[in-house]
Coordinates of C-alpha atoms in Angstrom, one line a residue:
X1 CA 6.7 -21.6 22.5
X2 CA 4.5 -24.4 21.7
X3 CA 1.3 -25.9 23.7
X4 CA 0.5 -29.2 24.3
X5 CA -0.4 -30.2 21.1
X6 CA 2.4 -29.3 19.6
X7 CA 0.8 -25.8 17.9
X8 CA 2.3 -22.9 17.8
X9 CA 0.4 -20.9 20.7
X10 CA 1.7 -19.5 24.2
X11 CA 1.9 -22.3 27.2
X12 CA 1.2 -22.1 30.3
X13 CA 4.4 -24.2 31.7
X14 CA 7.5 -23.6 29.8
X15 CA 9.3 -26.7 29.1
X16 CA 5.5 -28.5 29.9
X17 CA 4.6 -28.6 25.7
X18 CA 6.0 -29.8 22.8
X19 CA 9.3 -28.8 20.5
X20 CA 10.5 -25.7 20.5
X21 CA 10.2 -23.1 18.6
X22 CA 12.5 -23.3 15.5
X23 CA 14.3 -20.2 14.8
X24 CA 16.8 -20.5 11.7
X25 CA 18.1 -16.4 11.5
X26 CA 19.3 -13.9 13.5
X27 CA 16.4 -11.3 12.5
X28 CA 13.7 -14.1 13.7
X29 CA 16.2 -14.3 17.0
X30 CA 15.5 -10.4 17.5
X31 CA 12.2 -10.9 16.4
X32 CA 11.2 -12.9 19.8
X33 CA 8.0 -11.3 21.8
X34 CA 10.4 -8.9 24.1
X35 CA 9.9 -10.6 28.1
X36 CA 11.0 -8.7 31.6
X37 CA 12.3 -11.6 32.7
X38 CA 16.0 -13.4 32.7
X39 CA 17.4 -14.4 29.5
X40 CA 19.4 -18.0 29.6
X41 CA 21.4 -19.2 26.7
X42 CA 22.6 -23.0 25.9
X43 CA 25.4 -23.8 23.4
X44 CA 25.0 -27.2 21.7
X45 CA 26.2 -28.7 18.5
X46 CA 23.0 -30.8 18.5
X47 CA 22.6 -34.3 19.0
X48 CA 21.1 -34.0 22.2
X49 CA 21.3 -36.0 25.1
X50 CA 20.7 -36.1 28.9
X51 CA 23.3 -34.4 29.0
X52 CA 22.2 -31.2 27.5
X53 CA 18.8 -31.7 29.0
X54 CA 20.4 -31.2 32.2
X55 CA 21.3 -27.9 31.1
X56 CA 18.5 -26.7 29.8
X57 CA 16.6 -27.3 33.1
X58 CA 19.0 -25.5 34.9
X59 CA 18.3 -22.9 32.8
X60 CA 15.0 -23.1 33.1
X61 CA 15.1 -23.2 36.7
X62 CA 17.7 -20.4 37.0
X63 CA 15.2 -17.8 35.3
X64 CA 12.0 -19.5 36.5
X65 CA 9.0 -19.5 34.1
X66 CA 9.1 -15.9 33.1
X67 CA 12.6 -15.8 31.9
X68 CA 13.3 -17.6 28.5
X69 CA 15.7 -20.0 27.5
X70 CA 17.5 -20.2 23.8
X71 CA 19.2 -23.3 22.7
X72 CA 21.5 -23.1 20.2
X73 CA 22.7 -25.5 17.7
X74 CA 25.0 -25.1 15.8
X75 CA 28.1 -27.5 14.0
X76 CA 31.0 -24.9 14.0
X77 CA 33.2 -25.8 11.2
X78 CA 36.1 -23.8 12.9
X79 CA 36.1 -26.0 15.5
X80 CA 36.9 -29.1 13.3
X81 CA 40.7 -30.1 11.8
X82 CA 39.5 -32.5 9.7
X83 CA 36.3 -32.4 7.0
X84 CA 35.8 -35.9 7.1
X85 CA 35.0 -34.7 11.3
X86 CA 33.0 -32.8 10.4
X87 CA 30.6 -34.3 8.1
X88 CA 30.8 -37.4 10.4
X89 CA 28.9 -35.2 13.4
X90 CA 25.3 -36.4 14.0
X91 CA 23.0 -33.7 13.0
X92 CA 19.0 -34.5 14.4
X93 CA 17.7 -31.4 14.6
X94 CA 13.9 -32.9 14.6
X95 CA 15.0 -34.7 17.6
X96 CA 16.5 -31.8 19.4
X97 CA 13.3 -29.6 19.5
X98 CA 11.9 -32.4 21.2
X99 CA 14.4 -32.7 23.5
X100 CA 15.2 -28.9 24.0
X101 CA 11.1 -28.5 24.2
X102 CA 10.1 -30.8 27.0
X103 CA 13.7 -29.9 29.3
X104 CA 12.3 -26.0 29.2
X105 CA 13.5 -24.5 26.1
X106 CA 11.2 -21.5 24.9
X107 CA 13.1 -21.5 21.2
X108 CA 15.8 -23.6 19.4
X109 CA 18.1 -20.8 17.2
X110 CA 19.7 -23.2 14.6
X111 CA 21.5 -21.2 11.9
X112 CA 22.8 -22.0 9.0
X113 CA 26.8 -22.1 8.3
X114 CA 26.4 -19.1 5.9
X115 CA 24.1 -17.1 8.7
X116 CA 26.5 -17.6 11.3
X117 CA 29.6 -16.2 8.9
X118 CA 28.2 -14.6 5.9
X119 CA 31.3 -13.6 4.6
X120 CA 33.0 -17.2 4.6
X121 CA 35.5 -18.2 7.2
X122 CA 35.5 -14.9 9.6
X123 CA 39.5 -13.0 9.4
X124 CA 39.5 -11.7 12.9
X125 CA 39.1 -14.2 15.4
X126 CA 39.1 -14.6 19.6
X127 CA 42.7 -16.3 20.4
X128 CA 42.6 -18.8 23.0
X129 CA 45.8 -18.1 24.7
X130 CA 48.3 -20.4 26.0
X131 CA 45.4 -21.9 28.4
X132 CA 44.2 -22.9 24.5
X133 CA 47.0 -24.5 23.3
X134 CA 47.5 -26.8 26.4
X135 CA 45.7 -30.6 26.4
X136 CA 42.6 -30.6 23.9
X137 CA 44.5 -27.4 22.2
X138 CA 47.3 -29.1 21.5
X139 CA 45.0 -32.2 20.8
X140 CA 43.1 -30.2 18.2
X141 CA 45.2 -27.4 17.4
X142 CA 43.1 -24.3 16.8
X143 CA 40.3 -25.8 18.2
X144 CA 39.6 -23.0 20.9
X145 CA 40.2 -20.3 18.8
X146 CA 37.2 -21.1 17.1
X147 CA 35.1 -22.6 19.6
X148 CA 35.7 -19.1 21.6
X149 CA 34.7 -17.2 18.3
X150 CA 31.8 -18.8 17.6
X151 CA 30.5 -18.4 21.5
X152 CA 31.3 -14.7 20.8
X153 CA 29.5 -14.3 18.0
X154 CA 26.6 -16.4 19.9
X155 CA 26.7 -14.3 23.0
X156 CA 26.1 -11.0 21.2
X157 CA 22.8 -12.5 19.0
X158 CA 21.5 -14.3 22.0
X159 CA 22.2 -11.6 24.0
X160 CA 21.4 -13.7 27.4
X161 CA 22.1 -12.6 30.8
X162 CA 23.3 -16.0 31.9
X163 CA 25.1 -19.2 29.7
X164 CA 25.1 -22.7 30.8
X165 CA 28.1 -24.7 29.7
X166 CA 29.2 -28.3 30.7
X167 CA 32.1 -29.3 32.9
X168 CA 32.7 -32.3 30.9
X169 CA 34.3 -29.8 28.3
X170 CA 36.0 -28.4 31.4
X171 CA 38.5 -26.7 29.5
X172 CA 36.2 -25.1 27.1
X173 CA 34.1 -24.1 30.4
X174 CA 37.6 -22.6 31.5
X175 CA 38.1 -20.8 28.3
X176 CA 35.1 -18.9 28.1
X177 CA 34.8 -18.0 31.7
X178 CA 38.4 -16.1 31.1
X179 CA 37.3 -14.7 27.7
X180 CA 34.3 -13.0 29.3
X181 CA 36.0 -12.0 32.1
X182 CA 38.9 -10.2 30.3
X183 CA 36.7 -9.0 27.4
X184 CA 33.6 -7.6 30.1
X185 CA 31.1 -9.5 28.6
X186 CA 28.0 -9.0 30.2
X187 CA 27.0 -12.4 30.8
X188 CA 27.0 -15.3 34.2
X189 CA 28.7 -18.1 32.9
X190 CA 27.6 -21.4 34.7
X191 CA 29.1 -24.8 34.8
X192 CA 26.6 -28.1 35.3
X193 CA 28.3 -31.2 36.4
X194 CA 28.9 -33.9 34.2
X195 CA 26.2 -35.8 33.2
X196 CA 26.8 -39.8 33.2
X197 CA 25.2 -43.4 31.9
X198 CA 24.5 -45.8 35.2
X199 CA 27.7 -47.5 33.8
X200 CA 30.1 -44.1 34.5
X201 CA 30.5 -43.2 30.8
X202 CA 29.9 -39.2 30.7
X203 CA 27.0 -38.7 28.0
X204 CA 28.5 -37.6 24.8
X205 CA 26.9 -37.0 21.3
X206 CA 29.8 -39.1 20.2
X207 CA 28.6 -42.6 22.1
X208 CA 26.3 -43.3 19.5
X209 CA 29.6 -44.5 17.1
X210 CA 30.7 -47.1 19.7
X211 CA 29.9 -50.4 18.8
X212 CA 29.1 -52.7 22.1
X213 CA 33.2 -53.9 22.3
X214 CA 34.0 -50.3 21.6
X215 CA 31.8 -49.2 24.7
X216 CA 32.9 -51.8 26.5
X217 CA 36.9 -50.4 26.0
X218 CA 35.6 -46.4 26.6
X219 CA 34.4 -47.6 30.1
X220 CA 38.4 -47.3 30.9
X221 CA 38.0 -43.4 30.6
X222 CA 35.8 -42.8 33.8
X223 CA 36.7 -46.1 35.5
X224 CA 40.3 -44.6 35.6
X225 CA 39.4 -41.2 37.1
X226 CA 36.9 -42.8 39.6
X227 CA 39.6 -45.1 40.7
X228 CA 42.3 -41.2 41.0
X229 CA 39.7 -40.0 42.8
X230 CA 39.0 -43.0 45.6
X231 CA 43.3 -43.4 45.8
X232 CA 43.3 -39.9 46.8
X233 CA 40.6 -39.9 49.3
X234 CA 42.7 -42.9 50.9
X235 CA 45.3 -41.7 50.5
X236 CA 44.3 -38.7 52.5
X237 CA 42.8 -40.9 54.8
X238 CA 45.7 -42.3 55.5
X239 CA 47.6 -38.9 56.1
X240 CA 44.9 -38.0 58.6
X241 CA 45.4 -41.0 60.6
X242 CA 49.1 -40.6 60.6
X243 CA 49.2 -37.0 61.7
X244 CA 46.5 -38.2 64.7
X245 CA 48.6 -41.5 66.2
X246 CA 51.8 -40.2 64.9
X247 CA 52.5 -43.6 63.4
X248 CA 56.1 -44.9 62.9
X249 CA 57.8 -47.8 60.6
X250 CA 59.2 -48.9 64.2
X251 CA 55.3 -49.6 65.0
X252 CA 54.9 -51.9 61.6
X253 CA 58.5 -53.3 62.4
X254 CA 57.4 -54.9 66.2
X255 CA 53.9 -56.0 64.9
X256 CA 55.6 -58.0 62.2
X257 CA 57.8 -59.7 65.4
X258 CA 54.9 -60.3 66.6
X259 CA 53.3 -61.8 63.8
X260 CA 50.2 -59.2 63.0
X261 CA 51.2 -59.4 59.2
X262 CA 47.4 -57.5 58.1
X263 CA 48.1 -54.9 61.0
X264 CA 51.8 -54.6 60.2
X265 CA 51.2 -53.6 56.7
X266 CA 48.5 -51.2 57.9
X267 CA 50.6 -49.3 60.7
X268 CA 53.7 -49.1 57.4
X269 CA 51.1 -47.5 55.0
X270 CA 49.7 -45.3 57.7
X271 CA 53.3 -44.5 58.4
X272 CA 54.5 -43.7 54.6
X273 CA 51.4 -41.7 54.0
X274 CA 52.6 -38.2 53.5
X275 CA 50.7 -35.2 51.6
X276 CA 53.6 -34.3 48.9
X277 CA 52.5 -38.0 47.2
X278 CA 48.7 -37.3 46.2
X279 CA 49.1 -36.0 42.9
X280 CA 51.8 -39.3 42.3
X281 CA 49.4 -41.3 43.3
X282 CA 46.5 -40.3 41.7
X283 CA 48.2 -40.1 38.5
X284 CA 49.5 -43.8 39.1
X285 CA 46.3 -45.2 39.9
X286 CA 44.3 -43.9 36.7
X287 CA 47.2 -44.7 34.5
X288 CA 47.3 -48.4 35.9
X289 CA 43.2 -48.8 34.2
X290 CA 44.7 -46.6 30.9
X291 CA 47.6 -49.0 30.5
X292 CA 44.9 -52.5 30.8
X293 CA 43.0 -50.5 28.7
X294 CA 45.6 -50.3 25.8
X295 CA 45.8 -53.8 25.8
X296 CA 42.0 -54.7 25.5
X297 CA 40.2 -55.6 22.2
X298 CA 39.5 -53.1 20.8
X299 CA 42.3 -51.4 22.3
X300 CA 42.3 -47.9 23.7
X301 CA 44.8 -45.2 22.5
X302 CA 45.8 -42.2 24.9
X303 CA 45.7 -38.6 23.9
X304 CA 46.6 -37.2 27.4
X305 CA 46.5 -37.9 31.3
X306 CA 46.8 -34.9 33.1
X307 CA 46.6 -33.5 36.1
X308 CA 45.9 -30.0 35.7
X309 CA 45.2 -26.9 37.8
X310 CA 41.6 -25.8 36.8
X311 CA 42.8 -22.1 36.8
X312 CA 44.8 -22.6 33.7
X313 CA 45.6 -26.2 32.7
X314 CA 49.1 -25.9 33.6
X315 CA 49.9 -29.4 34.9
X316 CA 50.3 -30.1 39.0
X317 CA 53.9 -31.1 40.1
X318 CA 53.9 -34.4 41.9
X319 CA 54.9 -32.7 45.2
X320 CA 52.2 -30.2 45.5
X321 CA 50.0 -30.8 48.5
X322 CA 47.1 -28.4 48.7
X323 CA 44.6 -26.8 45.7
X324 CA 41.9 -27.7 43.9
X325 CA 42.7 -29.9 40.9
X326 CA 41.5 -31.3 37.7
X327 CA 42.5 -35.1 36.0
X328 CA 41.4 -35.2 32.6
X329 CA 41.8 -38.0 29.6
X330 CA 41.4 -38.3 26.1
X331 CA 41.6 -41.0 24.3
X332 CA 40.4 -43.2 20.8
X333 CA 38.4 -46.1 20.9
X334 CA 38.4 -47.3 17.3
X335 CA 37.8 -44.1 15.6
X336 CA 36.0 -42.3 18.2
X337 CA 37.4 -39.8 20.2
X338 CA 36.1 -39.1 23.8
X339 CA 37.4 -36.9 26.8
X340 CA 36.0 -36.9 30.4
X341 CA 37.6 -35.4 33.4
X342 CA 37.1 -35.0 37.1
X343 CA 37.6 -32.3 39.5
X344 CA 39.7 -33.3 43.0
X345 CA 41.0 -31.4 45.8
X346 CA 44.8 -31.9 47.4
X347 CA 45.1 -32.1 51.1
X348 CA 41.1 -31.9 51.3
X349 CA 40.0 -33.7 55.1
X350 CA 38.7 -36.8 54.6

């Protein structure tokens, strides 16, 4: 930890001071000052943002000042299909123990490739499963195999009784939370909501590649799952009211004789409201702001729309009616890649 004046010394107020502490190998990791309280680990690649700030203060505030919080960054090269991806990936680290510092951080544990796997590229690895080989998996093939073996590795040198993950890498989130369920590892995972700019984009270490026309395009990405999320809610609205007045097309049909056109057409939607059309609709209405998006300059290229059951990213049939649910996207905007997702609930009461 670090005082004030940016010294090495003991503060008084974690996350009050200034960077923190640098740790580069696993024997300075174990070599931390031993503390009673509860340990708290946060996984980054670096870059920092908001976004991870957020989770370092809910860190923080989950093991109050006498527990201690780790960030770790680290650029996993198993995580990456292409070089040229991974040499692209901002790397500030003088900037993140500044950031990790003043959100709460008592040390920063950034190791070096050959640290992490001193024997090259590790032979046994964590397999992701089928949930891994669905939507960013079959995006990024591999992807969450090494993601997964790289958080095991990182669990077992950080040795933290709880890990704070993102839920705008919701399937990541979902990944882990089944790997240390059905491999016991003695760890809390929590999910933090998504963190976003006042314009709706979620904060992403990639941003910083979009030029102004680029950013401009990505807005498409939350505009699309903001606009799922308020179809559904009137949609279900709409169900609500229908179930109440038990609302009929013969109701639209006599105040069109009569010549209420705006009250016609609201007695018909009331009246074809039904519950086995959310997910149809909230799939409709995101694509709709995907497909304008296509078209724009710079244009937008999907990965994926889905609508996904958080459980195991198996996608929702249209005609399902109750559950919680997830929509997520991925798409290009020049050659930036971005994802953002959003959880929803069928047949929730509005």
């Amino acid at each position: 930890m670090t005082n004030p004046t940016g010294t090495p010394g003991a503060a008084s107020t974690p996350g009050t001071s200034g960077p923190a502490t640098l740790l580069r190998t696993a024997a300075e990791l174990t070599g931390l000052a031993p503390r009673e309280g509860v340990r708290a680990v946060v996984m980054t690649m670096g870059a920092l943002h908001e976004g991870h700030a957020t989770l370092i203060r809910a860190a923080r505030a989950a093991v109050g000042p006498g527990g201690r919080v780790v960030v770790t960054v680290f650029v996993n090269p198993l995580q990456f299909g292409e070089a040229a991806d991974l040499e692209r990936y901002p790397r500030t680290l003088d900037a993140d123990l500044a950031v990790a510092g003043a959100a709460g951080a008592d040390a920063v544990f950034a190791p070096s490739v050959d640290e992490v796997y001193p024997g090259g590229e590790p032979q046994v690895r964590i397999a992701a499963g089928p949930m891994g080989e669905r939507l960013e998996g079959a995006s990024r093939p591999g992807h969450f195999d090494g993601m997964l073996t790289v958080v095991a590795k990182l669990l077992h040198l950080t040795r933290p009784d709880l890990a704070f993950f993102g839920q705008k890498d919701a399937q990541q989130l979902a990944l882990i939370r089944r790997m240390v369920r059905d491999l016991n590892f003695p760890v809390e995972i929590a999910g933090v909501a998504t963190v976003r700019e006042p314009d709706g984009l979620a904060l992403s270490s990639r941003n910083r590649f979009l030029d102004p026309a680029e950013r401009h395009t990505a807005l498409a990405l939350s505009r699309a799952l903001f606009a799922a999320r308020d179809r559904l809610a009137a949609q279900q609205a709409l169900h609500a009211r229908a179930t109440a007045t038990s609302a009929t097309t013969g109701r639209a049909a006599a105040l069109t004789a009569l010549g209420e056109a705006r009250l016609a057409a609201d007695a018909q939607a009331v009246a074809l409201a039904r519950p086995d059309g959310a997910a149809a609709a909230v799939r409709t209405a995101a694509r709709q702001i995907l497909d304008d998006a296509a078209a724009a300059q710079p244009p937008l290229a999907l990965d994926y729309l889905a609508l996904v059951d958080p459980a195991d990213f198996t996608e929702i049939p249209d005609d399902r009616t109750t559950g919680e649910a997830l929509l997520a996207v991925a798409a290009r905007v020049g050659r930036t890649r971005l994802i953002d997702n959003i959880p929803l609930t069928l047949g929730a009461t509005p």
